[in-house]
PDB file of C-alpha atoms in Angstrom:
ATOM      1  CA  GLU A   1     114.616 115.346 120.186  1.00 89.00           C
ATOM      2  CA  ALA A   2     114.419 112.738 117.394  1.00 88.00           C
ATOM      3  CA  GLN A   3     110.877 112.079 116.473  1.00 96.00           C
ATOM      4  CA  VAL A   4     108.272 111.277 113.901  1.00 98.00           C
ATOM      5  CA  THR A   5     105.731 113.855 113.872  1.00 98.00           C
ATOM      6  CA  GLN A   6     101.667 113.186 112.518  1.00 98.00           C
ATOM      7  CA  ASN A   7      99.105 115.279 112.326  1.00 98.00           C
ATOM      8  CA  PRO A   8      96.273 115.434 113.286  1.00 98.00           C
ATOM      9  CA  ARG A   9      96.260 112.965 116.104  1.00 98.00           C
ATOM     10  CA  TYR A  10      92.363 112.713 115.626  1.00 98.00           C
ATOM     11  CA  LEU A  11      90.441 113.756 112.407  1.00 98.00           C
ATOM     12  CA  ILE A  12      86.537 112.980 111.993  1.00 97.00           C
ATOM     13  CA  THR A  13      85.559 113.804 108.358  1.00 97.00           C
ATOM     14  CA  VAL A  14      82.745 112.944 106.038  1.00 97.00           C
ATOM     15  CA  THR A  15      82.703 110.690 103.040  1.00 98.00           C
ATOM     16  CA  GLY A  16      84.236 112.092  99.856  1.00 97.00           C
ATOM     17  CA  LYS A  17      85.841 115.198 101.111  1.00 97.00           C
ATOM     18  CA  LYS A  18      89.499 115.295 100.745  1.00 98.00           C
ATOM     19  CA  LEU A  19      91.976 115.400 103.607  1.00 98.00           C
ATOM     20  CA  THR A  20      95.789 115.138 103.942  1.00 98.00           C
ATOM     21  CA  VAL A  21      97.757 113.559 107.051  1.00 98.00           C
ATOM     22  CA  THR A  22     101.042 115.045 107.205  1.00 98.00           C
ATOM     23  CA  CYS A  23     104.169 113.439 108.488  1.00 98.00           C
ATOM     24  CA  SER A  24     107.445 114.709 109.433  1.00 98.00           C
ATOM     25  CA  GLN A  25     110.673 113.417 110.550  1.00 98.00           C
ATOM     26  CA  ASN A  26     113.646 115.496 111.473  1.00 97.00           C
ATOM     27  CA  MET A  27     116.385 112.411 111.644  1.00 97.00           C
ATOM     28  CA  ASN A  28     117.347 112.898 108.004  1.00 97.00           C
ATOM     29  CA  HIS A  29     115.911 109.316 107.201  1.00 97.00           C
ATOM     30  CA  GLU A  30     115.817 107.927 103.734  1.00 96.00           C
ATOM     31  CA  TYR A  31     113.192 105.514 103.943  1.00 97.00           C
ATOM     32  CA  MET A  32     109.568 106.735 105.244  1.00 98.00           C
ATOM     33  CA  SER A  33     106.177 104.472 105.408  1.00 97.00           C
ATOM     34  CA  TRP A  34     102.493 104.355 106.462  1.00 98.00           C
ATOM     35  CA  TYR A  35     100.932 101.856 107.970  1.00 98.00           C
ATOM     36  CA  ARG A  36      96.854 101.251 108.868  1.00 98.00           C
ATOM     37  CA  GLN A  37      95.979  99.348 112.052  1.00 97.00           C
ATOM     38  CA  ASP A  38      92.694  97.793 111.856  1.00 97.00           C
ATOM     39  CA  PRO A  39      91.055  95.342 114.423  1.00 94.00           C
ATOM     40  CA  GLY A  40      92.329  91.874 113.740  1.00 90.00           C
ATOM     41  CA  LEU A  41      93.965  92.629 110.732  1.00 92.00           C
ATOM     42  CA  GLY A  42      96.948  94.290 112.498  1.00 91.00           C
ATOM     43  CA  LEU A  43      99.299  96.853 111.169  1.00 95.00           C
ATOM     44  CA  ARG A  44      99.337  96.844 107.432  1.00 96.00           C
ATOM     45  CA  GLN A  45     101.358  98.663 104.962  1.00 96.00           C
ATOM     46  CA  ILE A  46     100.116 101.055 102.586  1.00 98.00           C
ATOM     47  CA  TYR A  47     102.913 103.175 100.771  1.00 97.00           C
ATOM     48  CA  TYR A  48     106.613 103.606 101.298  1.00 96.00           C
ATOM     49  CA  SER A  49     109.425 105.783 100.239  1.00 97.00           C
ATOM     50  CA  MET A  50     113.048 104.893 100.096  1.00 95.00           C
ATOM     51  CA  ASN A  51     114.014 108.780  99.294  1.00 95.00           C
ATOM     52  CA  VAL A  52     112.876 111.817  97.942  1.00 96.00           C
ATOM     53  CA  GLU A  53     110.784 111.353  94.855  1.00 95.00           C
ATOM     54  CA  VAL A  54     110.877 107.530  94.944  1.00 95.00           C
ATOM     55  CA  THR A  55     107.501 106.099  96.169  1.00 96.00           C
ATOM     56  CA  ASP A  56     105.783 102.619  95.795  1.00 95.00           C
ATOM     57  CA  LYS A  57     102.433 100.722  97.379  1.00 96.00           C
ATOM     58  CA  GLY A  58     102.679  98.561  99.915  1.00 95.00           C
ATOM     59  CA  ASP A  59      99.910  96.013 100.709  1.00 94.00           C
ATOM     60  CA  VAL A  60      97.123  98.118 100.895  1.00 97.00           C
ATOM     61  CA  PRO A  61      97.155 101.228  98.774  1.00 98.00           C
ATOM     62  CA  GLU A  62      93.972 101.286  97.262  1.00 98.00           C
ATOM     63  CA  GLY A  63      92.260 104.971  98.016  1.00 98.00           C
ATOM     64  CA  TYR A  64      95.441 106.519  99.044  1.00 98.00           C
ATOM     65  CA  LYS A  65      98.151 108.968  97.501  1.00 98.00           C
ATOM     66  CA  VAL A  66     101.623 109.872  99.058  1.00 98.00           C
ATOM     67  CA  SER A  67     104.448 112.249  97.636  1.00 97.00           C
ATOM     68  CA  ARG A  68     107.970 113.024  98.905  1.00 98.00           C
ATOM     69  CA  LYS A  69     109.032 116.297  97.408  1.00 98.00           C
ATOM     70  CA  GLU A  70     111.273 116.680 100.351  1.00 97.00           C
ATOM     71  CA  LYS A  71     112.990 114.528 102.614  1.00 97.00           C
ATOM     72  CA  ARG A  72     111.521 114.821 105.828  1.00 98.00           C
ATOM     73  CA  ASN A  73     107.907 115.007 104.654  1.00 98.00           C
ATOM     74  CA  PHE A  74     105.804 112.448 103.843  1.00 98.00           C
ATOM     75  CA  PRO A  75     102.206 113.127 103.449  1.00 98.00           C
ATOM     76  CA  LEU A  76      99.256 110.753 102.974  1.00 98.00           C
ATOM     77  CA  ILE A  77      96.552 111.934 101.081  1.00 98.00           C
ATOM     78  CA  LEU A  78      92.754 110.700 101.188  1.00 98.00           C
ATOM     79  CA  GLU A  79      91.540 112.054  97.558  1.00 97.00           C
ATOM     80  CA  SER A  80      87.680 110.826  98.314  1.00 98.00           C
ATOM     81  CA  PRO A  81      88.034 109.275 101.915  1.00 98.00           C
ATOM     82  CA  SER A  82      85.351 106.564 102.589  1.00 98.00           C
ATOM     83  CA  PRO A  83      84.010 104.573 105.514  1.00 98.00           C
ATOM     84  CA  ASN A  84      86.282 101.614 105.286  1.00 97.00           C
ATOM     85  CA  GLN A  85      89.303 104.171 105.472  1.00 98.00           C
ATOM     86  CA  THR A  86      88.071 104.412 109.114  1.00 98.00           C
ATOM     87  CA  SER A  87      91.428 103.367 111.005  1.00 98.00           C
ATOM     88  CA  LEU A  88      94.326 104.113 112.833  1.00 98.00           C
ATOM     89  CA  TYR A  89      97.189 105.492 110.846  1.00 98.00           C
ATOM     90  CA  PHE A  90     100.991 105.507 111.367  1.00 98.00           C
ATOM     91  CA  CYS A  91     103.748 106.909 109.385  1.00 98.00           C
ATOM     92  CA  ALA A  92     107.551 105.576 109.943  1.00 98.00           C
ATOM     93  CA  SER A  93     110.716 106.755 108.979  1.00 98.00           C
ATOM     94  CA  GLY A  94     114.628 104.677 109.208  1.00 97.00           C
ATOM     95  CA  ARG A  95     117.860 104.920 107.478  1.00 95.00           C
ATOM     96  CA  THR A  96     118.566 102.610 104.864  1.00 89.00           C
ATOM     97  CA  GLY A  97     120.501  99.546 105.946  1.00 90.00           C
ATOM     98  CA  HIS A  98     119.457  97.317 108.967  1.00 91.00           C
ATOM     99  CA  TYR A  99     118.398  99.911 111.739  1.00 94.00           C
ATOM    100  CA  GLY A 100     115.112 100.319 113.471  1.00 95.00           C
ATOM    101  CA  TYR A 101     112.403 102.134 112.729  1.00 97.00           C
ATOM    102  CA  THR A 102     110.907 104.994 114.146  1.00 98.00           C
ATOM    103  CA  PHE A 103     106.883 105.601 114.228  1.00 98.00           C
ATOM    104  CA  GLY A 104     105.041 108.365 115.069  1.00 98.00           C
ATOM    105  CA  SER A 105     102.129 108.283 117.733  1.00 97.00           C
ATOM    106  CA  GLY A 106      99.353 107.769 115.362  1.00 98.00           C
ATOM    107  CA  THR A 107      96.028 109.287 113.818  1.00 98.00           C
ATOM    108  CA  ARG A 108      93.080 108.285 114.400  1.00 98.00           C
ATOM    109  CA  LEU A 109      90.581 108.868 111.382  1.00 98.00           C
ATOM    110  CA  THR A 110      86.952 108.065 111.510  1.00 98.00           C
ATOM    111  CA  VAL A 111      85.244 108.773 108.160  1.00 98.00           C
ATOM    112  CA  VAL A 112      81.338 108.907 108.629  1.00 97.00           C
TER     113      VAL A 112
ATOM    114  CA  ASP B   1     110.246  87.685 104.050  1.00 63.00           C
ATOM    115  CA  ALA B   2     109.834  84.741 105.997  1.00 64.00           C
ATOM    116  CA  LYS B   3     106.720  84.254 108.372  1.00 90.00           C
ATOM    117  CA  THR B   4     106.911  84.158 112.498  1.00 95.00           C
ATOM    118  CA  THR B   5     105.189  82.155 114.676  1.00 96.00           C
ATOM    119  CA  GLN B   6     104.866  83.564 118.314  1.00 97.00           C
ATOM    120  CA  PRO B   7     102.833  82.800 121.278  1.00 97.00           C
ATOM    121  CA  THR B   8      99.197  84.494 121.331  1.00 97.00           C
ATOM    122  CA  SER B   9      99.910  85.529 125.131  1.00 97.00           C
ATOM    123  CA  MET B  10     101.612  85.392 127.890  1.00 97.00           C
ATOM    124  CA  ASP B  11     101.977  86.842 131.740  1.00 97.00           C
ATOM    125  CA  CYS B  12     105.104  87.709 133.465  1.00 96.00           C
ATOM    126  CA  ALA B  13     105.439  88.417 137.510  1.00 97.00           C
ATOM    127  CA  GLU B  14     107.169  91.952 137.886  1.00 97.00           C
ATOM    128  CA  GLY B  15     110.495  91.944 138.407  1.00 97.00           C
ATOM    129  CA  ARG B  16     111.249  88.583 136.722  1.00 97.00           C
ATOM    130  CA  ALA B  17     112.903  88.245 133.385  1.00 97.00           C
ATOM    131  CA  ALA B  18     110.427  87.654 130.536  1.00 97.00           C
ATOM    132  CA  ASN B  19     111.610  85.386 127.630  1.00 98.00           C
ATOM    133  CA  LEU B  20     109.262  85.473 124.306  1.00 98.00           C
ATOM    134  CA  PRO B  21     109.895  82.838 121.680  1.00 98.00           C
ATOM    135  CA  CYS B  22     109.603  83.472 118.116  1.00 98.00           C
ATOM    136  CA  ASN B  23     109.784  81.016 115.598  1.00 97.00           C
ATOM    137  CA  HIS B  24     110.784  81.367 111.813  1.00 96.00           C
ATOM    138  CA  SER B  25     112.204  78.465 110.384  1.00 95.00           C
ATOM    139  CA  THR B  26     111.857  79.719 106.786  1.00 93.00           C
ATOM    140  CA  ILE B  27     114.286  82.402 107.163  1.00 94.00           C
ATOM    141  CA  SER B  28     116.676  83.189 104.535  1.00 92.00           C
ATOM    142  CA  GLY B  29     120.507  83.753 105.279  1.00 89.00           C
ATOM    143  CA  ASN B  30     120.213  87.453 104.261  1.00 91.00           C
ATOM    144  CA  GLU B  31     117.255  88.019 106.607  1.00 94.00           C
ATOM    145  CA  TYR B  32     117.406  89.521 110.144  1.00 96.00           C
ATOM    146  CA  VAL B  33     115.040  88.913 112.955  1.00 97.00           C
ATOM    147  CA  TYR B  34     113.622  92.425 114.492  1.00 97.00           C
ATOM    148  CA  TRP B  35     111.395  92.993 117.518  1.00 98.00           C
ATOM    149  CA  TYR B  36     109.112  95.668 118.012  1.00 98.00           C
ATOM    150  CA  ARG B  37     106.534  96.219 120.638  1.00 98.00           C
ATOM    151  CA  GLN B  38     103.339  98.308 120.583  1.00 98.00           C
ATOM    152  CA  ILE B  39     101.985  99.563 123.920  1.00 97.00           C
ATOM    153  CA  HIS B  40      98.048 100.196 123.845  1.00 91.00           C
ATOM    154  CA  SER B  41      97.452 101.819 120.529  1.00 90.00           C
ATOM    155  CA  GLN B  42     100.886 104.156 120.325  1.00 96.00           C
ATOM    156  CA  GLY B  43     103.567 103.648 117.717  1.00 97.00           C
ATOM    157  CA  PRO B  44     105.098 100.362 117.355  1.00 98.00           C
ATOM    158  CA  GLN B  45     108.544 100.911 119.411  1.00 98.00           C
ATOM    159  CA  TYR B  46     111.874  99.288 117.803  1.00 98.00           C
ATOM    160  CA  ILE B  47     113.624  97.157 120.550  1.00 98.00           C
ATOM    161  CA  ILE B  48     116.347  95.479 118.915  1.00 98.00           C
ATOM    162  CA  HIS B  49     117.241  93.284 115.834  1.00 97.00           C
ATOM    163  CA  GLY B  50     120.174  90.414 114.850  1.00 97.00           C
ATOM    164  CA  LEU B  51     121.459  88.417 112.153  1.00 96.00           C
ATOM    165  CA  LYS B  52     123.049  85.267 113.740  1.00 93.00           C
ATOM    166  CA  ASN B  53     124.729  86.529 117.072  1.00 86.00           C
ATOM    167  CA  ASN B  54     123.172  87.399 120.011  1.00 95.00           C
ATOM    168  CA  GLU B  55     122.799  91.376 120.686  1.00 97.00           C
ATOM    169  CA  THR B  56     121.901  93.117 123.771  1.00 97.00           C
ATOM    170  CA  ASN B  57     120.781  96.599 124.300  1.00 97.00           C
ATOM    171  CA  GLU B  58     119.539  98.855 127.171  1.00 96.00           C
ATOM    172  CA  MET B  59     115.868  97.684 126.648  1.00 96.00           C
ATOM    173  CA  ALA B  60     116.609  93.636 126.190  1.00 98.00           C
ATOM    174  CA  SER B  61     118.748  90.945 124.771  1.00 98.00           C
ATOM    175  CA  LEU B  62     118.079  88.768 121.399  1.00 98.00           C
ATOM    176  CA  ILE B  63     119.068  85.132 121.334  1.00 98.00           C
ATOM    177  CA  ILE B  64     119.006  83.381 118.066  1.00 97.00           C
ATOM    178  CA  THR B  65     119.630  79.793 117.722  1.00 96.00           C
ATOM    179  CA  GLU B  66     122.670  78.618 115.652  1.00 95.00           C
ATOM    180  CA  ASP B  67     120.409  77.265 112.744  1.00 95.00           C
ATOM    181  CA  ARG B  68     118.379  80.580 112.654  1.00 96.00           C
ATOM    182  CA  LYS B  69     115.240  78.961 113.001  1.00 96.00           C
ATOM    183  CA  SER B  70     114.129  80.525 116.058  1.00 97.00           C
ATOM    184  CA  SER B  71     114.730  83.169 118.746  1.00 97.00           C
ATOM    185  CA  THR B  72     113.817  84.576 122.165  1.00 98.00           C
ATOM    186  CA  LEU B  73     113.748  88.117 123.527  1.00 98.00           C
ATOM    187  CA  ILE B  74     114.489  88.773 127.065  1.00 98.00           C
ATOM    188  CA  LEU B  75     113.190  91.293 128.960  1.00 97.00           C
ATOM    189  CA  PRO B  76     115.716  91.044 131.985  1.00 97.00           C
ATOM    190  CA  HIS B  77     113.383  92.643 134.782  1.00 95.00           C
ATOM    191  CA  ALA B  78     109.793  93.014 133.440  1.00 97.00           C
ATOM    192  CA  THR B  79     108.322  95.978 134.845  1.00 97.00           C
ATOM    193  CA  LEU B  80     104.407  96.889 134.861  1.00 97.00           C
ATOM    194  CA  ARG B  81     105.299  99.546 131.903  1.00 96.00           C
ATOM    195  CA  ASP B  82     106.598  96.398 129.234  1.00 97.00           C
ATOM    196  CA  THR B  83     103.062  95.288 129.274  1.00 98.00           C
ATOM    197  CA  ALA B  84     102.623  95.569 125.300  1.00 98.00           C
ATOM    198  CA  VAL B  85     102.175  93.557 122.296  1.00 98.00           C
ATOM    199  CA  TYR B  86     105.540  92.468 121.003  1.00 98.00           C
ATOM    200  CA  TYR B  87     106.080  91.713 117.450  1.00 98.00           C
ATOM    201  CA  CYS B  88     109.042  89.479 115.878  1.00 97.00           C
ATOM    202  CA  ILE B  89     109.284  90.301 112.509  1.00 96.00           C
ATOM    203  CA  VAL B  90     112.259  88.764 109.890  1.00 94.00           C
ATOM    204  CA  ARG B  91     113.345  91.550 107.613  1.00 93.00           C
ATOM    205  CA  GLY B  92     114.875  90.861 104.219  1.00 88.00           C
ATOM    206  CA  ASP B  93     115.267  94.506 102.760  1.00 86.00           C
ATOM    207  CA  TYR B  94     113.278  97.410 104.010  1.00 89.00           C
ATOM    208  CA  LYS B  95     109.545  96.119 104.576  1.00 88.00           C
ATOM    209  CA  LEU B  96     108.436  95.066 108.212  1.00 90.00           C
ATOM    210  CA  SER B  97     105.588  93.136 107.748  1.00 91.00           C
ATOM    211  CA  PHE B  98     103.740  92.846 111.082  1.00 94.00           C
ATOM    212  CA  GLY B  99     102.154  89.498 112.476  1.00 92.00           C
ATOM    213  CA  ALA B 100      99.659  89.341 115.201  1.00 94.00           C
ATOM    214  CA  GLY B 101     102.016  89.548 118.111  1.00 96.00           C
ATOM    215  CA  THR B 102     102.392  88.196 121.498  1.00 97.00           C
ATOM    216  CA  THR B 103     100.326  89.916 124.195  1.00 98.00           C
ATOM    217  CA  VAL B 104     102.564  90.230 126.902  1.00 98.00           C
ATOM    218  CA  THR B 105     100.982  91.349 130.246  1.00 98.00           C
ATOM    219  CA  VAL B 106     102.998  91.802 133.383  1.00 98.00           C
ATOM    220  CA  ARG B 107     101.796  91.422 136.899  1.00 97.00           C
ATOM    221  CA  ALA B 108     102.468  93.190 140.105  1.00 95.00           C
TER     222      ALA B 108
END
């Protein structure tokens, strides 16, 4: 089944403890992206990648890192999480050109 | 990318067609209109997209006006499972910028 898989689905962590949220897609998509969703602010793009080793900042990149060493994986790294990064995170992937993107099921992160 | 304007909310009766309007008066010639929906806190789901011609797929139809300044998403026979937030997005290159969307409630 074609899908974008995020792990974990839920995570509670403490301030300052490095964490990684994984994202993997099995559709050979070139494009991948991370979004966060917060009440009243909607979905905002954090980082995106047009292909392997090509990444760029979205609208809210502060406090996050990403890497794209393989086409299928696009992990989101929080080096020193803070409570303001408590959010619902979504990974998406898609083909280049005008096609719809496929989103993962989300990761609900709580930083205390 | 051009901004869009959608109603905040709308109700629809189960089994009836749901017509969701979207204004995008500043759309550029190379920008497409995309529709996604988000059911509760699930990941957004792609519905349909178009440039200037009307489009139809198994989920919905998209009607774009001739001047491309507005469009309508049509869910032909709404069901309770269609209750969701629907986002109309104008996309030029790769980026999807989500607005507040329209909260659609389908009532039995």
